[in-house]
Amino acid sequence: MSPLPEKFTLRPVSPEQVTTVLAPFLARLNREPERHIGYCDDTPEMMVDTLGRMSPVPVDTFRLAFEGERLVGALGFDTDARLGRAWLFGPQVEHEAWHAVADALFTAVCPLLPEHVRELELYYDVRNTRCHEAAVRWGFTSAGDSYVLRFERDGMTGVPHETAESLTPAHHDALKVLHHELWPVSWLTGEQLLEKQDENHRLLVLTEGPELLGYVFAKVQPEFGEGFIEHVAVAERARGRGLGRKLVAAALRWMFSWDEVKVTHLVARAENEPAVRLYRGLGYQVLHPMRAARRPIG
Ligand SMILES: CC(C)(COP(=O)(O)OP(=O)(O)OC[C@H]1O[C@@H](n2cnc3c(N)ncnc32)[C@H](O)[C@@H]1OP(=O)(O)O)[C@@H](O)C(=O)NCCC(=O)NCCS
């Protein structure tokens, strides 16, 4: 680890600075592929929203690096007690002493991790080579590559006019079973998918009598002009019949039925060839090739 020259200071972030300093800094740097971190947003407004949902709150989990009074770096984390995992937001550094500042931030942030955290995750664009170098130096190892895929409203002209049903209670249990079969350790359980349903979160399904053939879970954030597909799944016995394509097309139709929504994103694991081909076939484009890297704690 490189030592931090004396001209730098590390400080906690005050509640006001979360909105006025931290969010704009993270969002501005995050727009560059060479600095992109997966959990951070590209606009200050979205970043404020994301930071506002964090638990513990950013004043307890972020450290800022200053050269004099100039902000040159930030690092913090979000946690999930159920998974025992923390996701690092950063390191974002704007200084030629990138590695020294990042190392100092990492050293300062690790003692802030709650006890339930047993594993750290970094998620970065593979073009963010400095983050990759820091990950290796800090003992992280690869946990797989993925793509952040983007679909803009203009692409809808090529999407078939598919619809799917809204989920009804008759298929709640089947949904939980299928979701758990496919993602036994997920950041969102089947139960949580059901609870999240509201005007902005939609579960669309394809059924055959009592059988659930597949589902897609999509959300919109009209205030940010964004939509997102979080999960799509087809029961194994029903795959290869065009149902996945039908579900994603129906989700796109629902998301773009909101006039405010201009763009939608989703994340797919790079090795998940059926899923990647399905999305690319509908017109999704790769925005960020990503890598997840993890490190156990203790
Ligand atoms: C990904 C998944 C939803 C696809 O569902 P599906 O109903 O089998 O897909 P479709 O029949 O609609 O196929 C759509 C396209 O996907 C691609 N595809 C589907 N299965 C494929 C396979 N086994 N190998 C390669 N490509 C495949 C094809 O390009 C196909 O287009 P084509 O008609 O031009 O050949 C399904 O495999 C699944 O549920 N997998 C497990 C959960 C999962 O990985 N979800 C995605 C998380 S990002």
PDB file of C-alpha atoms in Angstrom, residues 4-127:
ATOM      1  CA  LEU A   4      -0.455   9.113   1.774  1.00  0.00           C
ATOM      2  CA  PRO A   5       1.576  12.365   1.530  1.00  0.00           C
ATOM      3  CA  GLU A   6       0.928  14.854   4.336  1.00  0.00           C
ATOM      4  CA  LYS A   7      -0.777  17.408   2.091  1.00  0.00           C
ATOM      5  CA  PHE A   8      -3.864  15.158   2.026  1.00  0.00           C
ATOM      6  CA  THR A   9      -6.476  14.854   4.779  1.00  0.00           C
ATOM      7  CA  LEU A  10      -9.235  12.296   5.181  1.00  0.00           C
ATOM      8  CA  ARG A  11     -12.544  13.441   6.646  1.00  0.00           C
ATOM      9  CA  PRO A  12     -16.011  12.070   7.297  1.00  0.00           C
ATOM     10  CA  VAL A  13     -18.870  13.473   5.234  1.00  0.00           C
ATOM     11  CA  SER A  14     -21.439  15.743   6.910  1.00  0.00           C
ATOM     12  CA  PRO A  15     -25.183  15.287   6.187  1.00  0.00           C
ATOM     13  CA  GLU A  16     -25.207  18.444   3.998  1.00  0.00           C
ATOM     14  CA  GLN A  17     -22.097  17.332   2.077  1.00  0.00           C
ATOM     15  CA  VAL A  18     -23.802  14.063   1.077  1.00  0.00           C
ATOM     16  CA  THR A  19     -26.037  16.052  -1.289  1.00  0.00           C
ATOM     17  CA  THR A  20     -23.866  19.030  -2.134  1.00  0.00           C
ATOM     18  CA  VAL A  21     -20.390  17.475  -2.386  1.00  0.00           C
ATOM     19  CA  LEU A  22     -20.360  13.666  -2.362  1.00  0.00           C
ATOM     20  CA  ALA A  23     -23.208  12.950  -4.831  1.00  0.00           C
ATOM     21  CA  PRO A  24     -22.029  15.402  -7.554  1.00  0.00           C
ATOM     22  CA  PHE A  25     -18.423  14.173  -7.214  1.00  0.00           C
ATOM     23  CA  LEU A  26     -19.327  10.475  -7.519  1.00  0.00           C
ATOM     24  CA  ALA A  27     -21.779  11.059 -10.391  1.00  0.00           C
ATOM     25  CA  ARG A  28     -19.403  13.254 -12.413  1.00  0.00           C
ATOM     26  CA  LEU A  29     -16.497  10.804 -12.275  1.00  0.00           C
ATOM     27  CA  ASN A  30     -18.756   7.810 -12.764  1.00  0.00           C
ATOM     28  CA  ARG A  31     -19.741   8.930 -16.267  1.00  0.00           C
ATOM     29  CA  GLU A  32     -16.238   8.058 -17.549  1.00  0.00           C
ATOM     30  CA  PRO A  33     -15.852   4.351 -18.433  1.00  0.00           C
ATOM     31  CA  GLU A  34     -12.267   4.443 -17.086  1.00  0.00           C
ATOM     32  CA  ARG A  35     -13.636   5.430 -13.658  1.00  0.00           C
ATOM     33  CA  HIS A  36     -17.022   3.727 -13.675  1.00  0.00           C
ATOM     34  CA  ILE A  37     -18.202   1.906 -10.523  1.00  0.00           C
ATOM     35  CA  GLY A  38     -21.306  -0.234 -10.983  1.00  0.00           C
ATOM     36  CA  TYR A  39     -23.371   0.837  -7.996  1.00  0.00           C
ATOM     37  CA  CYS A  40     -22.838   4.561  -8.533  1.00  0.00           C
ATOM     38  CA  ASP A  41     -25.100   6.647 -10.753  1.00  0.00           C
ATOM     39  CA  ASP A  42     -24.295   9.038 -13.563  1.00  0.00           C
ATOM     40  CA  THR A  43     -26.379  12.020 -12.433  1.00  0.00           C
ATOM     41  CA  PRO A  44     -26.193  13.885  -9.099  1.00  0.00           C
ATOM     42  CA  GLU A  45     -29.978  13.538  -8.653  1.00  0.00           C
ATOM     43  CA  MET A  46     -29.906   9.750  -8.942  1.00  0.00           C
ATOM     44  CA  MET A  47     -26.803   9.574  -6.769  1.00  0.00           C
ATOM     45  CA  VAL A  48     -28.561  11.616  -4.051  1.00  0.00           C
ATOM     46  CA  ASP A  49     -31.484   9.181  -4.262  1.00  0.00           C
ATOM     47  CA  THR A  50     -29.176   6.121  -4.033  1.00  0.00           C
ATOM     48  CA  LEU A  51     -27.186   7.574  -1.113  1.00  0.00           C
ATOM     49  CA  GLY A  52     -30.462   8.455   0.605  1.00  0.00           C
ATOM     50  CA  ARG A  53     -31.567   4.794   0.581  1.00  0.00           C
ATOM     51  CA  MET A  54     -28.377   3.450   2.151  1.00  0.00           C
ATOM     52  CA  SER A  55     -28.174   1.711   5.453  1.00  0.00           C
ATOM     53  CA  PRO A  56     -26.123   2.600   7.468  1.00  0.00           C
ATOM     54  CA  VAL A  57     -26.302   6.211   6.249  1.00  0.00           C
ATOM     55  CA  PRO A  58     -23.362   7.716   4.277  1.00  0.00           C
ATOM     56  CA  VAL A  59     -22.179   9.907   7.180  1.00  0.00           C
ATOM     57  CA  ASP A  60     -21.233   6.625   8.907  1.00  0.00           C
ATOM     58  CA  THR A  61     -19.818   4.808   5.881  1.00  0.00           C
ATOM     59  CA  PHE A  62     -18.001   7.320   3.655  1.00  0.00           C
ATOM     60  CA  ARG A  63     -14.662   9.043   3.895  1.00  0.00           C
ATOM     61  CA  LEU A  64     -13.573  11.963   1.706  1.00  0.00           C
ATOM     62  CA  ALA A  65      -9.970  12.801   0.743  1.00  0.00           C
ATOM     63  CA  PHE A  66      -8.940  16.446   0.414  1.00  0.00           C
ATOM     64  CA  GLU A  67      -5.821  18.130  -0.901  1.00  0.00           C
ATOM     65  CA  GLY A  68      -6.064  21.398   0.987  1.00  0.00           C
ATOM     66  CA  GLU A  69      -9.746  22.222   0.549  1.00  0.00           C
ATOM     67  CA  ARG A  70     -10.046  20.452  -2.822  1.00  0.00           C
ATOM     68  CA  LEU A  71     -11.997  17.194  -2.812  1.00  0.00           C
ATOM     69  CA  VAL A  72      -9.872  14.558  -4.542  1.00  0.00           C
ATOM     70  CA  GLY A  73     -11.356  11.253  -3.452  1.00  0.00           C
ATOM     71  CA  ALA A  74     -14.289   9.386  -1.930  1.00  0.00           C
ATOM     72  CA  LEU A  75     -15.020   5.859  -0.793  1.00  0.00           C
ATOM     73  CA  GLY A  76     -17.886   4.326   1.151  1.00  0.00           C
ATOM     74  CA  PHE A  77     -20.142   1.282   1.182  1.00  0.00           C
ATOM     75  CA  ASP A  78     -23.661  -0.058   1.358  1.00  0.00           C
ATOM     76  CA  THR A  79     -24.463  -3.262   3.214  1.00  0.00           C
ATOM     77  CA  ASP A  80     -26.940  -6.137   3.200  1.00  0.00           C
ATOM     78  CA  ALA A  81     -27.206  -7.804   6.607  1.00  0.00           C
ATOM     79  CA  ARG A  82     -28.976 -10.878   5.166  1.00  0.00           C
ATOM     80  CA  LEU A  83     -26.167 -11.552   2.691  1.00  0.00           C
ATOM     81  CA  GLY A  84     -23.451 -10.372   5.104  1.00  0.00           C
ATOM     82  CA  ARG A  85     -21.982  -8.341   2.256  1.00  0.00           C
ATOM     83  CA  ALA A  86     -20.848  -4.748   1.733  1.00  0.00           C
ATOM     84  CA  TRP A  87     -20.609  -3.127  -1.694  1.00  0.00           C
ATOM     85  CA  LEU A  88     -17.926  -0.506  -2.103  1.00  0.00           C
ATOM     86  CA  PHE A  89     -18.988   2.815  -3.647  1.00  0.00           C
ATOM     87  CA  GLY A  90     -15.699   3.899  -5.113  1.00  0.00           C
ATOM     88  CA  PRO A  91     -12.831   4.355  -4.877  1.00  0.00           C
ATOM     89  CA  GLN A  92     -13.373   7.531  -6.907  1.00  0.00           C
ATOM     90  CA  VAL A  93     -10.200   9.590  -7.035  1.00  0.00           C
ATOM     91  CA  GLU A  94      -9.362  12.664  -9.107  1.00  0.00           C
ATOM     92  CA  HIS A  95      -5.652  13.107  -8.538  1.00  0.00           C
ATOM     93  CA  GLU A  96      -2.387  11.859 -10.041  1.00  0.00           C
ATOM     94  CA  ALA A  97      -1.641  10.151  -6.707  1.00  0.00           C
ATOM     95  CA  TRP A  98      -4.649   7.921  -7.462  1.00  0.00           C
ATOM     96  CA  HIS A  99      -3.380   4.784  -5.766  1.00  0.00           C
ATOM     97  CA  ALA A 100      -2.049   6.488  -2.624  1.00  0.00           C
ATOM     98  CA  VAL A 101      -5.388   8.267  -2.102  1.00  0.00           C
ATOM     99  CA  ALA A 102      -7.404   5.100  -2.836  1.00  0.00           C
ATOM    100  CA  ASP A 103      -5.276   3.030  -0.427  1.00  0.00           C
ATOM    101  CA  ALA A 104      -5.694   5.604   2.350  1.00  0.00           C
ATOM    102  CA  LEU A 105      -9.469   5.715   1.809  1.00  0.00           C
ATOM    103  CA  PHE A 106      -9.716   1.914   1.867  1.00  0.00           C
ATOM    104  CA  THR A 107      -7.699   1.744   5.086  1.00  0.00           C
ATOM    105  CA  ALA A 108      -9.944   4.414   6.641  1.00  0.00           C
ATOM    106  CA  VAL A 109     -13.238   2.845   5.531  1.00  0.00           C
ATOM    107  CA  CYS A 110     -12.590  -0.804   6.534  1.00  0.00           C
ATOM    108  CA  PRO A 111     -12.900  -0.121  10.316  1.00  0.00           C
ATOM    109  CA  LEU A 112     -16.355   1.416   9.663  1.00  0.00           C
ATOM    110  CA  LEU A 113     -17.804  -1.887   8.397  1.00  0.00           C
ATOM    111  CA  PRO A 114     -20.565  -3.288  10.634  1.00  0.00           C
ATOM    112  CA  GLU A 115     -19.863  -6.621  12.328  1.00  0.00           C
ATOM    113  CA  HIS A 116     -22.341  -8.568  10.201  1.00  0.00           C
ATOM    114  CA  VAL A 117     -20.268  -7.890   7.066  1.00  0.00           C
ATOM    115  CA  ARG A 118     -18.243 -10.970   6.168  1.00  0.00           C
ATOM    116  CA  GLU A 119     -17.485 -10.125   2.550  1.00  0.00           C
ATOM    117  CA  LEU A 120     -16.629  -7.031   0.497  1.00  0.00           C
ATOM    118  CA  GLU A 121     -17.510  -6.534  -3.150  1.00  0.00           C
ATOM    119  CA  LEU A 122     -16.090  -4.160  -5.738  1.00  0.00           C
ATOM    120  CA  TYR A 123     -17.993  -3.835  -9.026  1.00  0.00           C
ATOM    121  CA  TYR A 124     -16.276  -1.853 -11.753  1.00  0.00           C
ATOM    122  CA  ASP A 125     -16.048  -1.324 -15.493  1.00  0.00           C
ATOM    123  CA  VAL A 126     -13.175  -3.473 -16.791  1.00  0.00           C
ATOM    124  CA  ARG A 127     -11.780  -0.291 -18.417  1.00  0.00           C
TER     125      ARG A 127
END
